[in-house]
């Protein structure tokens, strides 16, 4: 009988339980239905394309470092931040 060990990581602040040995890209696909990792500069949702680190579409922040989700294995307590729901930025306008 084979048992799977589960670990807990945090995706955009939410605790998520995943199988040990899973890639971050797979964990994102498990958590977000399409595996979405970020938004493009035009605001379109992006997700991994190649699965081998060539396309860079799976870029996320993990524990404060920008990494490729498809090339990174999940570890217990990891904090993954996507920019799927970015916080609004404030633009300051000053008079000349």
XYZ file of N, CA and C in Angstrom:
288
model
N 0.841 -1.184 0.000
C 0.000 0.000 0.000
C 0.879 1.237 0.000
N 0.581 2.155 -0.886
C 1.361 3.376 -1.023
C 0.588 4.532 -0.378
N 1.245 5.262 0.501
C 0.605 6.425 1.104
C 1.283 7.674 0.566
N 0.506 8.712 0.374
C 1.029 9.974 -0.113
C 1.147 10.936 1.044
N 2.312 11.544 1.158
C 2.510 12.564 2.173
C 2.040 13.903 1.611
N 1.328 14.635 2.424
C 0.835 15.939 2.021
C 1.571 17.021 2.782
N 1.734 18.159 2.138
C 2.340 19.319 2.769
C 1.385 20.488 2.606
N 1.588 21.512 3.409
C 0.764 22.711 3.318
C 1.638 23.855 2.841
N 1.147 24.534 1.808
C 1.805 25.743 1.343
C 0.736 26.813 1.225
N 1.152 28.016 0.904
C 0.213 29.141 0.863
C 0.241 29.772 -0.525
N -0.907 29.775 -1.177
C -1.043 30.388 -2.495
C -1.877 31.651 -2.328
N -1.254 32.775 -2.590
C -1.911 34.073 -2.412
C -2.539 34.182 -1.031
N -1.805 33.677 -0.035
C -2.226 33.779 1.356
C -3.162 32.691 1.840
N -3.644 31.835 0.953
C -4.575 30.779 1.341
C -3.833 29.456 1.536
N -4.061 28.772 2.662
C -3.407 27.473 2.857
C -3.948 26.438 1.876
N -3.044 25.679 1.284
C -3.407 24.656 0.306
C -2.611 23.401 0.639
N -3.286 22.261 0.673
C -2.632 20.981 0.928
C -2.373 20.296 -0.405
N -1.107 19.921 -0.648
C -0.732 19.269 -1.908
C 0.147 18.060 -1.613
N 0.275 17.193 -2.588
C 1.146 16.022 -2.454
C 2.600 16.452 -2.459
N 3.379 15.870 -1.594
C 4.809 16.136 -1.570
C 5.403 15.700 -2.905
N 6.313 16.484 -3.476
C 6.931 16.167 -4.747
C 6.254 16.822 -5.939
N 5.149 17.505 -5.714
C 4.411 18.190 -6.779
C 5.139 19.483 -7.147
N 5.100 19.858 -8.430
C 5.672 21.151 -8.811
C 4.713 22.268 -8.410
N 5.252 23.456 -8.303
C 4.420 24.611 -7.988
C 3.393 24.833 -9.096
N 3.775 24.623 -10.360
C 2.819 24.770 -11.465
C 1.642 23.807 -11.293
N 1.913 22.582 -10.891
C 0.838 21.605 -10.663
C -0.029 22.020 -9.483
N 0.591 22.549 -8.439
C -0.173 23.017 -7.279
C -1.082 24.175 -7.670
N -0.584 25.064 -8.530
C -1.413 26.177 -8.995
C -2.571 25.669 -9.847
N -2.319 24.661 -10.678
C -3.395 24.066 -11.481
C -4.432 23.403 -10.584
N -3.976 22.841 -9.474
C -4.870 22.209 -8.500
C -5.709 23.276 -7.795
N -5.093 24.411 -7.479
C -5.766 25.466 -6.721
C -6.618 26.366 -7.614
N -6.046 26.818 -8.718
C -6.763 27.647 -9.694
C -7.057 26.745 -10.883
N -8.288 26.673 -11.303
C -8.709 25.684 -12.298
C -7.852 25.641 -13.561
N -7.312 26.750 -14.008
C -6.524 26.752 -15.229
C -5.019 26.849 -14.960
N -4.601 26.824 -13.710
C -3.183 26.928 -13.395
C -2.629 28.311 -13.639
N -3.477 29.296 -13.580
C -3.078 30.668 -13.885
C -2.043 31.153 -12.875
N -1.001 31.798 -13.383
C 0.095 32.232 -12.528
C 0.248 33.737 -12.435
N -0.180 34.457 -13.463
C 0.071 35.898 -13.461
C -0.807 36.588 -14.490
N -0.647 37.905 -14.585
C -1.307 38.702 -15.616
C -0.237 39.332 -16.508
N -0.551 39.454 -17.780
C 0.364 40.126 -18.695
C 0.289 41.631 -18.448
N 1.142 42.392 -19.101
C 1.115 43.840 -18.923
C -0.206 44.442 -19.388
N -0.914 43.744 -20.287
C -2.216 44.232 -20.743
C -3.361 43.727 -19.864
N -3.042 42.916 -18.827
C -4.058 42.445 -17.900
C -4.624 41.073 -18.206
N -4.153 40.424 -19.274
C -4.656 39.094 -19.610
C -4.064 38.049 -18.667
N -4.879 37.064 -18.298
C -4.408 35.977 -17.448
C -3.440 35.094 -18.221
N -2.374 34.656 -17.556
C -1.349 33.833 -18.176
C -1.198 32.546 -17.388
N -0.772 31.484 -18.069
C -0.574 30.179 -17.439
C 0.616 29.498 -18.115
N 1.193 28.481 -17.475
C 2.320 27.770 -18.081
C 1.960 27.218 -19.457
N 2.924 27.262 -20.373
C 2.712 26.762 -21.720
C 3.582 25.533 -21.971
N 4.883 25.666 -21.711
C 5.804 24.599 -22.124
C 6.046 23.536 -21.052
N 5.989 23.911 -19.779
C 6.229 22.954 -18.703
C 7.683 22.578 -18.511
N 8.606 23.292 -19.189
C 10.028 22.967 -19.038
C 10.911 24.196 -18.872
N 10.318 25.331 -18.534
C 11.093 26.511 -18.198
C 11.527 27.388 -19.351
N 11.030 27.123 -20.547
C 11.449 27.906 -21.709
C 10.569 29.151 -21.896
N 9.273 29.017 -21.714
C 8.353 30.105 -22.037
C 8.278 31.199 -20.967
N 8.607 30.870 -19.741
C 8.576 31.805 -18.604
C 7.180 32.324 -18.284
N 6.143 31.683 -18.784
C 4.771 32.100 -18.493
C 4.349 31.737 -17.072
N 5.102 30.880 -16.416
C 4.722 30.416 -15.082
C 5.429 31.183 -13.959
N 5.967 32.352 -14.260
C 6.687 33.126 -13.239
C 5.779 33.484 -12.072
N 6.256 33.211 -10.878
C 5.566 33.580 -9.642
C 6.610 34.002 -8.613
N 6.147 34.605 -7.540
C 7.026 34.923 -6.415
C 6.885 33.809 -5.385
N 7.995 33.239 -4.991
C 7.990 32.221 -3.940
C 8.942 32.681 -2.855
N 8.396 32.884 -1.677
C 9.177 33.356 -0.533
C 10.029 34.567 -0.909
N 9.433 35.477 -1.697
C 10.092 36.724 -2.053
C 11.029 36.666 -3.243
N 11.151 35.517 -3.886
C 12.030 35.370 -5.048
C 11.211 35.031 -6.287
N 11.516 35.662 -7.416
C 10.826 35.360 -8.678
C 11.404 34.058 -9.234
N 10.535 33.056 -9.445
C 10.972 31.741 -9.933
C 9.983 31.211 -10.967
N 10.385 30.145 -11.639
C 9.510 29.458 -12.585
C 8.784 28.340 -11.849
N 7.463 28.382 -11.859
C 6.648 27.411 -11.121
C 6.817 25.996 -11.639
N 7.060 25.844 -12.945
C 7.165 24.499 -13.519
C 8.487 23.822 -13.165
N 9.449 24.591 -12.693
C 10.772 24.053 -12.369
C 11.030 23.985 -10.867
N 10.007 24.272 -10.068
C 10.168 24.355 -8.619
C 9.268 23.355 -7.921
N 9.857 22.529 -7.060
C 9.067 21.577 -6.273
C 8.500 22.260 -5.038
N 7.282 21.881 -4.689
C 6.633 22.420 -3.493
C 7.359 21.941 -2.248
N 7.389 22.788 -1.253
C 7.909 22.389 0.055
C 6.988 22.961 1.134
N 6.970 22.311 2.251
C 6.079 22.679 3.339
C 6.328 24.121 3.779
N 5.247 24.893 3.898
C 5.324 26.268 4.376
C 5.648 27.297 3.313
N 5.895 26.868 2.099
C 6.232 27.768 0.997
C 5.118 28.781 0.793
N 5.503 30.016 0.476
C 4.533 31.070 0.202
C 4.656 31.479 -1.257
N 3.582 31.225 -2.007
C 3.542 31.490 -3.435
C 2.621 32.678 -3.675
N 3.140 33.688 -4.336
C 2.341 34.868 -4.645
C 2.241 35.021 -6.155
N 1.008 35.018 -6.645
C 0.759 35.285 -8.054
C 0.315 36.735 -8.149
N 0.174 37.231 -9.347
C -0.418 38.568 -9.475
C -1.736 38.480 -10.229
N -2.462 37.393 -9.937
C -3.771 37.188 -10.555
C -4.738 38.284 -10.126
N -4.711 38.611 -8.853
C -5.553 39.683 -8.322
C -4.644 40.750 -7.734
N -3.953 41.497 -8.598
C -3.004 42.480 -8.069
C -3.697 43.562 -7.270
N -3.002 44.050 -6.278
C -3.555 45.142 -5.498
C -3.479 46.401 -6.344
N -4.497 47.247 -6.283
C -4.481 48.452 -7.094
C -3.313 49.349 -6.710
N -2.725 49.956 -7.691
C -1.655 50.900 -7.404
C -2.216 52.299 -7.381
N -1.579 53.141 -6.656
C -2.012 54.530 -6.571
C -1.088 55.366 -7.432
N -1.666 56.146 -8.298
C -0.879 57.044 -9.135
C -1.052 58.439 -8.580
N 0.067 59.044 -8.234
C 0.026 60.389 -7.707
C 0.215 61.382 -8.857
N -0.676 62.310 -8.946
C -0.581 63.344 -9.978
C -0.272 64.650 -9.278
N 0.780 65.283 -9.729
C 1.128 66.568 -9.134
C 0.994 67.657 -10.196
N 0.676 68.829 -9.749
C 0.555 69.955 -10.688
C 1.924 70.507 -10.961
N 2.164 70.914 -12.201
C 3.458 71.492 -12.574
C 3.498 72.965 -12.297
